[in-house]
Amino acid sequence: MLKMIGQASALALGLVTVVLGVVAVAGHPELWPFTIVAAVITLVLAALVLIEKRRTTAGK
């Protein structure tokens, strides 16, 4: 259950990051800090999902 929530969160935040990046490139440079923070959080969530996946596969 937690794994699915983590995957969904990483996917949703990844999509938000892409949209923020496109809007920032299109002419709103004030959004870059939010884009960078969203990208870092997305990477952390993705890393946590991968670590959890490896841990559960190693435990089997």
Tab-separated table of C-alpha atoms in Angstrom:
chain	number	residue	atom	x	y	z
A	1	MET	CA	0.000	0.000	0.000
A	2	LEU	CA	2.748	2.460	0.965
A	3	LYS	CA	4.669	1.536	-2.174
A	4	MET	CA	1.696	2.397	-4.372
A	5	ILE	CA	1.208	5.722	-2.611
A	6	GLY	CA	4.888	6.538	-3.081
A	7	GLN	CA	4.771	5.665	-6.763
A	8	ALA	CA	1.625	7.713	-7.329
A	9	SER	CA	3.078	10.667	-5.443
A	10	ALA	CA	6.314	10.554	-7.410
A	11	LEU	CA	4.412	10.346	-10.693
A	12	ALA	CA	2.042	13.202	-9.821
A	13	LEU	CA	4.829	15.441	-8.564
A	14	GLY	CA	6.887	14.598	-11.636
A	15	LEU	CA	4.067	15.779	-13.865
A	16	VAL	CA	3.694	18.977	-11.833
A	17	THR	CA	7.447	19.539	-12.173
A	18	VAL	CA	7.263	19.207	-15.945
A	19	VAL	CA	4.350	21.652	-16.161
A	20	LEU	CA	6.134	24.149	-13.892
A	21	GLY	CA	9.288	23.829	-15.991
A	22	VAL	CA	7.414	24.456	-19.230
A	23	VAL	CA	5.653	27.498	-17.776
A	24	ALA	CA	8.956	28.817	-16.381
A	25	VAL	CA	10.641	28.438	-19.776
A	26	ALA	CA	7.663	30.072	-21.493
A	27	GLY	CA	8.260	33.343	-19.715
A	28	HIS	CA	7.728	33.113	-15.965
A	29	PRO	CA	11.230	32.892	-14.458
A	30	GLU	CA	9.834	33.440	-10.954
A	31	LEU	CA	8.689	29.791	-11.036
A	32	TRP	CA	12.226	28.341	-11.280
A	33	PRO	CA	12.708	27.965	-7.494
A	34	PHE	CA	9.440	26.015	-7.242
A	35	THR	CA	10.446	23.878	-10.228
A	36	ILE	CA	13.802	23.034	-8.667
A	37	VAL	CA	12.262	22.166	-5.284
A	38	ALA	CA	9.605	20.000	-6.957
A	39	ALA	CA	12.292	18.201	-8.974
A	40	VAL	CA	14.354	17.467	-5.848
A	41	ILE	CA	11.321	16.148	-3.969
A	42	THR	CA	10.402	14.001	-6.988
A	43	LEU	CA	13.901	12.511	-7.082
A	44	VAL	CA	13.777	11.757	-3.357
A	45	LEU	CA	10.386	10.045	-3.690
A	46	ALA	CA	11.586	8.018	-6.674
A	47	ALA	CA	14.708	6.969	-4.763
A	48	LEU	CA	12.607	5.902	-1.773
A	49	VAL	CA	10.355	3.823	-4.025
A	50	LEU	CA	13.373	2.128	-5.627
A	51	ILE	CA	14.986	1.439	-2.253
A	52	GLU	CA	11.745	-0.041	-0.918
A	53	LYS	CA	11.390	-2.176	-4.043
A	54	ARG	CA	14.920	-3.560	-3.676
A	55	ARG	CA	14.424	-4.170	0.025
A	56	THR	CA	11.217	-6.127	-0.493
A	57	THR	CA	12.718	-8.172	-3.342
A	58	ALA	CA	15.802	-8.992	-1.259
A	59	GLY	CA	13.586	-10.120	1.625
A	60	LYS	CA	11.761	-12.712	-0.466
